GROMACS .gro file of C-alpha atoms in nm:
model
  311
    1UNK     CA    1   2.438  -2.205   1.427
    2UNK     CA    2   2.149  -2.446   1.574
    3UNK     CA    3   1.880  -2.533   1.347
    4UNK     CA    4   1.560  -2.271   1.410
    5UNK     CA    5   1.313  -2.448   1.621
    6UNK     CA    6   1.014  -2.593   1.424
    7UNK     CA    7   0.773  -2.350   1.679
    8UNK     CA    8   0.951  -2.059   1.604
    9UNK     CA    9   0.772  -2.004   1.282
   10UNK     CA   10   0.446  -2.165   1.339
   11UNK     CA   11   0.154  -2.022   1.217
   12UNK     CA   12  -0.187  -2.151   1.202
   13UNK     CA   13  -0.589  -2.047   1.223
   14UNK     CA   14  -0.781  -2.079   1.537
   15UNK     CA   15  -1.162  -2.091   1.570
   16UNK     CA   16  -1.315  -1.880   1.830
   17UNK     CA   17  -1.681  -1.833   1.896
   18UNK     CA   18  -1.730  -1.824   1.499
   19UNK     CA   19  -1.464  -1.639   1.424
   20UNK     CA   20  -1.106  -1.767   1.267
   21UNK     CA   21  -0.776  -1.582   1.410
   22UNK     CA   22  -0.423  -1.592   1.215
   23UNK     CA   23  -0.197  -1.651   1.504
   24UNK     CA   24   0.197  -1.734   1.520
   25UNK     CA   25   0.420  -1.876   1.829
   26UNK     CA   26   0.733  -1.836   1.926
   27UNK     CA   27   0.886  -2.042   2.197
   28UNK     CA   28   0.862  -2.362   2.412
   29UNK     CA   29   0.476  -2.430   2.423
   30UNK     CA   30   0.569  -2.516   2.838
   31UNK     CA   31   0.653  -2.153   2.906
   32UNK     CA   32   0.478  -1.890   3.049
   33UNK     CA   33   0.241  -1.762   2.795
   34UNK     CA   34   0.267  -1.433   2.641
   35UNK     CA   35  -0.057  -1.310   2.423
   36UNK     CA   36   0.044  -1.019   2.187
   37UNK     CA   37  -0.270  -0.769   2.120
   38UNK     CA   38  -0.220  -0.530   1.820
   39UNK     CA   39  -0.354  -0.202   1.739
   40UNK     CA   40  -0.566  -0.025   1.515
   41UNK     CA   41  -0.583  -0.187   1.114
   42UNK     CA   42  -0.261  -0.316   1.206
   43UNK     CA   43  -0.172  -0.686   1.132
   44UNK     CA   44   0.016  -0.913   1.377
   45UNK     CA   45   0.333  -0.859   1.151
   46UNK     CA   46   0.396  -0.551   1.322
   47UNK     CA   47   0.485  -0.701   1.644
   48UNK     CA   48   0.849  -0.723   1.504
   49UNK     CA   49   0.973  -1.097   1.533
   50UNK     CA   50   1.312  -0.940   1.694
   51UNK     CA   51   1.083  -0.861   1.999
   52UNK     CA   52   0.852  -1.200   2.022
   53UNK     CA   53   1.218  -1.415   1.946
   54UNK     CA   54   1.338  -1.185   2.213
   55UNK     CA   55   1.097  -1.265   2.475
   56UNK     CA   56   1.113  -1.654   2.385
   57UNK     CA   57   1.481  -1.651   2.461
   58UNK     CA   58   1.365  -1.479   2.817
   59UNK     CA   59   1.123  -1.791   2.909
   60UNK     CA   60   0.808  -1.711   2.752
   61UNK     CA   61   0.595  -1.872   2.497
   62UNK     CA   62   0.519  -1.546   2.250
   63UNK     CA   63   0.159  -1.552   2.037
   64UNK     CA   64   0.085  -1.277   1.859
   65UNK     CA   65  -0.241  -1.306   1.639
   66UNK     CA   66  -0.491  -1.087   1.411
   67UNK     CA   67  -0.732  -0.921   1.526
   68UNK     CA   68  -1.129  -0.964   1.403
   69UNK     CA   69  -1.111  -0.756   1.055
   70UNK     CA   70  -0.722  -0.738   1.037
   71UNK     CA   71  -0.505  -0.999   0.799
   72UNK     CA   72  -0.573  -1.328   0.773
   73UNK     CA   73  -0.801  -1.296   1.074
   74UNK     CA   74  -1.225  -1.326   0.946
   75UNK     CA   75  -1.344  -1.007   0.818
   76UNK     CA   76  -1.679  -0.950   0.899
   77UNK     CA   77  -1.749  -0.728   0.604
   78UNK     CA   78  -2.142  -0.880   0.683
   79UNK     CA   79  -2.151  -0.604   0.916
   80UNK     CA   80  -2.173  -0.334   0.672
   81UNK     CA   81  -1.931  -0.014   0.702
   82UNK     CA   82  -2.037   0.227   1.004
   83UNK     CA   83  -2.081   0.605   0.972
   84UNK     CA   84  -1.789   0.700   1.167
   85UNK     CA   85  -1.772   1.041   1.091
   86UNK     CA   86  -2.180   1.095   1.259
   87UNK     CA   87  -2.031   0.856   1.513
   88UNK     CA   88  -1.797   1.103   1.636
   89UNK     CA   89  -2.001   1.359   1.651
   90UNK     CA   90  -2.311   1.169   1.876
   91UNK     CA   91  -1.925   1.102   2.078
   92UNK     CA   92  -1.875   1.498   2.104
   93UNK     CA   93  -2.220   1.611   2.170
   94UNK     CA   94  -2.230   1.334   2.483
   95UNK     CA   95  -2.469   1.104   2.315
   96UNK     CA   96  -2.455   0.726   2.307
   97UNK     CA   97  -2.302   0.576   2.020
   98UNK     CA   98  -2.606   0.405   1.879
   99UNK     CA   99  -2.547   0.042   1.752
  100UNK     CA  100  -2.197  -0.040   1.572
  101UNK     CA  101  -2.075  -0.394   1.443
  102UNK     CA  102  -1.887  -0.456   1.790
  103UNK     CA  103  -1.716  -0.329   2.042
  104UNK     CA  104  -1.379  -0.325   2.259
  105UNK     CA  105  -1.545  -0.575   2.446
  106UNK     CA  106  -1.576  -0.792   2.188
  107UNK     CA  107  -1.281  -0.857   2.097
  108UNK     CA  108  -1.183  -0.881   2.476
  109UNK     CA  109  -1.377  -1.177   2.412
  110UNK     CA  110  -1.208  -1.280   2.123
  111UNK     CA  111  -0.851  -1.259   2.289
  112UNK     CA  112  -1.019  -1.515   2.596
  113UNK     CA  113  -1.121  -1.752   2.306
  114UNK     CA  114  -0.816  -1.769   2.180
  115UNK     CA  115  -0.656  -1.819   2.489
  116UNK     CA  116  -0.936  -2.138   2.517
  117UNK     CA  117  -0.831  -2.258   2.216
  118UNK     CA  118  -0.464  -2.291   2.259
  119UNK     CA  119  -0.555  -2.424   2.631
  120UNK     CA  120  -0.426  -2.162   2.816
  121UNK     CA  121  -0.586  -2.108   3.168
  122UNK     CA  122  -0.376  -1.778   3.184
  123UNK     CA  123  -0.114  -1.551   2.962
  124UNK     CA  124   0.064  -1.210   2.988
  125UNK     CA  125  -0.160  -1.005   2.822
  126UNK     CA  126   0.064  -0.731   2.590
  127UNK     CA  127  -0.171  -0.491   2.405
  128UNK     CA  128  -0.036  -0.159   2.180
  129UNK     CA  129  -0.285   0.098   2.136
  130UNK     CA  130  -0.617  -0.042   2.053
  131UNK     CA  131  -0.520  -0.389   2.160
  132UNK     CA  132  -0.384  -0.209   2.475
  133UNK     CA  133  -0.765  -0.091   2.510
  134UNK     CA  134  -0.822  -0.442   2.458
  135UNK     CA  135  -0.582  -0.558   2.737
  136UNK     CA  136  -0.725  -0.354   2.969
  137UNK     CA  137  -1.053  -0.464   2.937
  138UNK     CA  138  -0.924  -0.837   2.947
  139UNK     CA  139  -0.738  -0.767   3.289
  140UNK     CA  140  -1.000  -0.551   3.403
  141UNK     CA  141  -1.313  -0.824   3.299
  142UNK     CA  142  -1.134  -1.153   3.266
  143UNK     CA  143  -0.956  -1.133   3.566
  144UNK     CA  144  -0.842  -1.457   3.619
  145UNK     CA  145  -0.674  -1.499   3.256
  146UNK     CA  146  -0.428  -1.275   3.323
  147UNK     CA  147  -0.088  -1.297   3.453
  148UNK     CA  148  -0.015  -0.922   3.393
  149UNK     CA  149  -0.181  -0.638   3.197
  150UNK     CA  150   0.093  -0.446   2.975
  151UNK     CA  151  -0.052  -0.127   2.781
  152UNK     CA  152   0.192  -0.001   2.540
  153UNK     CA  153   0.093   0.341   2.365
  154UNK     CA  154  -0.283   0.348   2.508
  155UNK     CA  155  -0.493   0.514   2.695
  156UNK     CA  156  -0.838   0.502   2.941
  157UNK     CA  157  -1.065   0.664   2.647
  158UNK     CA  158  -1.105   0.943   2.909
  159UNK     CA  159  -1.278   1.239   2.730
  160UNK     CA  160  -1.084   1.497   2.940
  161UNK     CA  161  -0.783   1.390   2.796
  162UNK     CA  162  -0.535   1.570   2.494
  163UNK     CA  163  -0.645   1.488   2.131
  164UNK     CA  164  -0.367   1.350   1.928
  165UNK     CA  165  -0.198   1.622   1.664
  166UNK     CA  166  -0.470   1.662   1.415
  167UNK     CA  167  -0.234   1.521   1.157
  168UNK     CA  168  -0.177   1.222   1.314
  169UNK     CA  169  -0.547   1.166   1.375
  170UNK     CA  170  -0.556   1.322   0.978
  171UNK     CA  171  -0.269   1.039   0.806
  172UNK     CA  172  -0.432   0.719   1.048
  173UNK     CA  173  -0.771   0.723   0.927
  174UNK     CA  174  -0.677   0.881   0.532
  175UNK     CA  175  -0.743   0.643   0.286
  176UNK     CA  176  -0.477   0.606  -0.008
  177UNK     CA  177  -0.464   0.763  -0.344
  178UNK     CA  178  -0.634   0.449  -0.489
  179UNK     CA  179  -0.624   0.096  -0.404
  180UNK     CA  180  -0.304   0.034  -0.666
  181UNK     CA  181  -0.004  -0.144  -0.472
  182UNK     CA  182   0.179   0.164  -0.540
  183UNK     CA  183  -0.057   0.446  -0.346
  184UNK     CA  184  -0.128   0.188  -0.048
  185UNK     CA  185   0.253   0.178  -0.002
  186UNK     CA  186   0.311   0.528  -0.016
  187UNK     CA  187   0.027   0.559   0.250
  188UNK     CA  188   0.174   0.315   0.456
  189UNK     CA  189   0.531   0.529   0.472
  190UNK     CA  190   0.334   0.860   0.518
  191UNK     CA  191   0.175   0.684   0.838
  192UNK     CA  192   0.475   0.603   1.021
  193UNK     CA  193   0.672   0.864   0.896
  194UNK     CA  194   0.403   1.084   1.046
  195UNK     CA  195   0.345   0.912   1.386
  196UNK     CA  196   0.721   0.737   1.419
  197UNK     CA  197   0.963   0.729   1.684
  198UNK     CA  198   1.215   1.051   1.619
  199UNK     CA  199   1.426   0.918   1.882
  200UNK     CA  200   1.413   0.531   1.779
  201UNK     CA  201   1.342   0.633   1.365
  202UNK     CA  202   1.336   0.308   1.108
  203UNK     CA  203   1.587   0.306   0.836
  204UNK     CA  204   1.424   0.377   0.472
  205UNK     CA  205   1.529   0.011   0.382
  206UNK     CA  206   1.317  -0.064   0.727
  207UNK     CA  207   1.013   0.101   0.652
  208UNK     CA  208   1.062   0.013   0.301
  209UNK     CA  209   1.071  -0.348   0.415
  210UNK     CA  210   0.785  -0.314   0.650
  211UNK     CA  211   0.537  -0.123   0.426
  212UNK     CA  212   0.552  -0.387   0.162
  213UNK     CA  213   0.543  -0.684   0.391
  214UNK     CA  214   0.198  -0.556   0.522
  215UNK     CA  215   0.050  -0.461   0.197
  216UNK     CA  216   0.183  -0.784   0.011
  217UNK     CA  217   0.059  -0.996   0.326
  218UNK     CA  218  -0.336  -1.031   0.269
  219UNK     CA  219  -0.554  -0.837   0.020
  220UNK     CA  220  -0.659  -0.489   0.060
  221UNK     CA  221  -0.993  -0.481   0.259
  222UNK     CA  222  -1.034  -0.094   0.372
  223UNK     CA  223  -1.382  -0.212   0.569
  224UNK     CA  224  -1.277  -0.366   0.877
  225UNK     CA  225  -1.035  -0.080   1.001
  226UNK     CA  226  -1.373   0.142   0.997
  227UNK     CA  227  -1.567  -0.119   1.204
  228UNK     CA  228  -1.269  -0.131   1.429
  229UNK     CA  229  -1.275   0.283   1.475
  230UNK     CA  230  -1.611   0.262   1.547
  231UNK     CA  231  -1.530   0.022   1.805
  232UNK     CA  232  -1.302   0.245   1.972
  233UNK     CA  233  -1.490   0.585   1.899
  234UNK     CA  234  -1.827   0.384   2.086
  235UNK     CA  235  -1.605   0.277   2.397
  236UNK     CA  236  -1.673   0.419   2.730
  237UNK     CA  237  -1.417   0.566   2.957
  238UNK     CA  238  -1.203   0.277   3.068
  239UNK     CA  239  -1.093   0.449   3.434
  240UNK     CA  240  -1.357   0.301   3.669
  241UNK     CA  241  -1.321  -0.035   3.506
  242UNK     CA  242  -0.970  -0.024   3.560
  243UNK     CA  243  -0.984  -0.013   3.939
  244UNK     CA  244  -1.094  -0.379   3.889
  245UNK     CA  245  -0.766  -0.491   3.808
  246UNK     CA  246  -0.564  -0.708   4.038
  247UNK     CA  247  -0.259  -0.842   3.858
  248UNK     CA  248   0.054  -0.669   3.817
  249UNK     CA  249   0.057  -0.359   3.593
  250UNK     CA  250   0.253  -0.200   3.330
  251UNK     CA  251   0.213   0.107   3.133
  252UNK     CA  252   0.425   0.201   2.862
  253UNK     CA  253   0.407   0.516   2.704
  254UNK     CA  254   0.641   0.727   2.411
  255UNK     CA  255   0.709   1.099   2.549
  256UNK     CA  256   0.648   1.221   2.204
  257UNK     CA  257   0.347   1.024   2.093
  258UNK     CA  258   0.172   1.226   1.857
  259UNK     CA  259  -0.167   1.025   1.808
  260UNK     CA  260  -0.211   0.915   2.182
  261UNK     CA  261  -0.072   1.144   2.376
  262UNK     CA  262   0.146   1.059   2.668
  263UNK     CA  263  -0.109   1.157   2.917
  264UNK     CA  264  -0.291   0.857   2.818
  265UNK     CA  265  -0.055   0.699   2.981
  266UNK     CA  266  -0.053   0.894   3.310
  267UNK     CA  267  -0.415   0.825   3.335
  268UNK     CA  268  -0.388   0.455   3.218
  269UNK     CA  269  -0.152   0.392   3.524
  270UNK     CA  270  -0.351   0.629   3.753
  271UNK     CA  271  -0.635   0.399   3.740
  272UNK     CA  272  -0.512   0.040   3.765
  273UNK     CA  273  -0.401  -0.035   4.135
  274UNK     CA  274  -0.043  -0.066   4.190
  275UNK     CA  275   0.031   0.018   3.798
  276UNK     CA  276   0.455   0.094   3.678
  277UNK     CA  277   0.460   0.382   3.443
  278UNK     CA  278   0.738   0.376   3.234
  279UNK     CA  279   0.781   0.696   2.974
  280UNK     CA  280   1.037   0.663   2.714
  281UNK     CA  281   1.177   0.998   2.615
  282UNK     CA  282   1.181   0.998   2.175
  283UNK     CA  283   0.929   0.726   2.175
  284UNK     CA  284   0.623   0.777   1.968
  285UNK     CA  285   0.379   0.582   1.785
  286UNK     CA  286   0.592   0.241   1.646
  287UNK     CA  287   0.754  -0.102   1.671
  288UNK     CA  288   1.078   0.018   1.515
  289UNK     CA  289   1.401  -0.188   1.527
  290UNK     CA  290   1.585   0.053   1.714
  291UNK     CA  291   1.312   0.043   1.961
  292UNK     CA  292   1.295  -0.312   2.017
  293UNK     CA  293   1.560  -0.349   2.270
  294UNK     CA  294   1.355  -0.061   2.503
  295UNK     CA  295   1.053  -0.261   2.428
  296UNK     CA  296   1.249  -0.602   2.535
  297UNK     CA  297   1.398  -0.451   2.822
  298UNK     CA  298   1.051  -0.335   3.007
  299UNK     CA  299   0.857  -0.593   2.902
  300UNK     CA  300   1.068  -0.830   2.937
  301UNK     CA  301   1.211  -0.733   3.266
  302UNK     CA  302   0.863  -0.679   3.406
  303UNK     CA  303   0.668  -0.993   3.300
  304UNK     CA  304   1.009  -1.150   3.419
  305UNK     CA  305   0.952  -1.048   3.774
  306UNK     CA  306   0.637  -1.124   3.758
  307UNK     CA  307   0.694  -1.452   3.723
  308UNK     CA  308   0.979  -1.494   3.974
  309UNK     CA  309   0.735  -1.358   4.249
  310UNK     CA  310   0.418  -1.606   4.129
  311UNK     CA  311   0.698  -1.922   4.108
   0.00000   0.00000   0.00000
């Protein structure tokens, strides 16, 4: 067995526009550089380290970071907590959103400064859910930073669209019993029991595993995943911007998503030029082990061929 390399486990803080981001790489720094955009209150722990180790033995140098207000990344609890819930319904009634902390496009801008700061002209820019709203708007904006757009589990923001399963929307945004370790663990396992893969499912020990690893990781800091709603709640419909893109394309997209549903995806692909759908029958809303070697295979293969046709 060959000693880990050193890079494999390297983590370190970044400063970007005034902001610090917890980032990790995996990989040769000389590779091809793939940035890692995660979703909703997640932290960057949740891209699993199978997939990003998986990747680096394909070529690539892997980064994977926190978002603003997720982890180790800065909270801007400065900002004050927005009124989501009269949010939404300005949203419904076709009103403008009315000032929030910040928006999608934002933290577009956060995921170029980070690319600045590690000195990366360009990267393969991987987003899940909200950071696949967020890799959109980098391909789609930032045109020249990106090498390809993947958008795993997203979706255009397209009003027209299916609702997720009111208990999905119901367990994502619920807070937990109390802020004990104990209630914020149990919440954690209701979430991805409640929006995980039934054809790809984690083991108890898994989720077990996982759920403690986030809660354990940082401190509990319930603001910034409201800021970040009302990031996405305030976004406009992401389909004309879309058109804008010009580097290859792919959409993933679970068949049995029950928070984004999988015509997200349809319309995601619709609306970038040349886009590769890819629906994975008894996928839903997770990064499970058993999922990791789909995930591997299409993102793999496709950033892959991406860069066999740019050599």
């Amino acid at each position: 067995e060959m000693a880990p390399k050193p890079e494999g486990k390297f983590m370190s803080q970044i400063k970007a526009h005034g902001l610090s981001f917890e980032y990790d790489s995996f990989g040769r720094d000389t590779d091809p550089a793939v940035l890692l955009i995660m979703g909703f209150s997640a932290q960057m722990t949740m891209w699993p380290e199978k997939f990003c180790k998986g990747l680096a033995e394909k070529g690539f140098r892997v980064i994977r970071f926190d978002n603003r207000d997720a982890g180790k990344s800065t909270h801007l609890v400065d900002k004050g907590i927005p009124d989501v819930g009269a949010l939404m319904a300005r949203r419904m009634a076709g009103e403008a959103a009315g000032p929030i902390p910040y928006t999608l496009d934002d933290m577009a801008g956060d995921t170029v400064a980070i690319l600045d700061g590690l000195g990366l002209k360009t990267a393969h820019i991987v987003g899940a859910s909200m950071g696949g709203m967020i890799a959109q708007l980098v391909a789609a904006r930032h045109r020249d930073r990106a090498r390809s757009l993947v958008s795993i589990m997203s979706t255009t923001g397209n009003p027209a669209l299916p609702q997720g399963k009111p208990e999905a929307m119901a367990v994502l945004t619920a807070p937990p019993a109390s802020d004990s370790r104990e209630d914020r663990i149990a919440q954690g396992k209701r979430i991805w029991r409640t929006i995980g893969s039934p054809g790809f499912p984690a083991t108890d020990a898994e989720l077990e595993e996982v759920v403690i690893r986030e809660v354990d990781r940082v401190p509990f800091e319930p603001t910034g995943a409201v800021r970040q709603m009302a990031a996405i709640l305030a976004a406009d419909a992401r389909n004309d911007i879309l058109k804008n893109v010009r580097c290859p394309a792919l959409v993933i997209h679970g068949a049995d998503d029950p928070l984004l549903p999988v015509e997200g995806g349809r319309d995601t692909a619709a609306s970038i030029p040349g886009a590769k759908l890819v629906i994975v029958p008894g996928m839903a809303h997770d990064f499970t082990n058993a999922i990791v070697p789909v995930y591997l295979e299409h993102v793999g293969g496709f950033i892959t061929a991406v860069e066999r046709k740019t050599a």
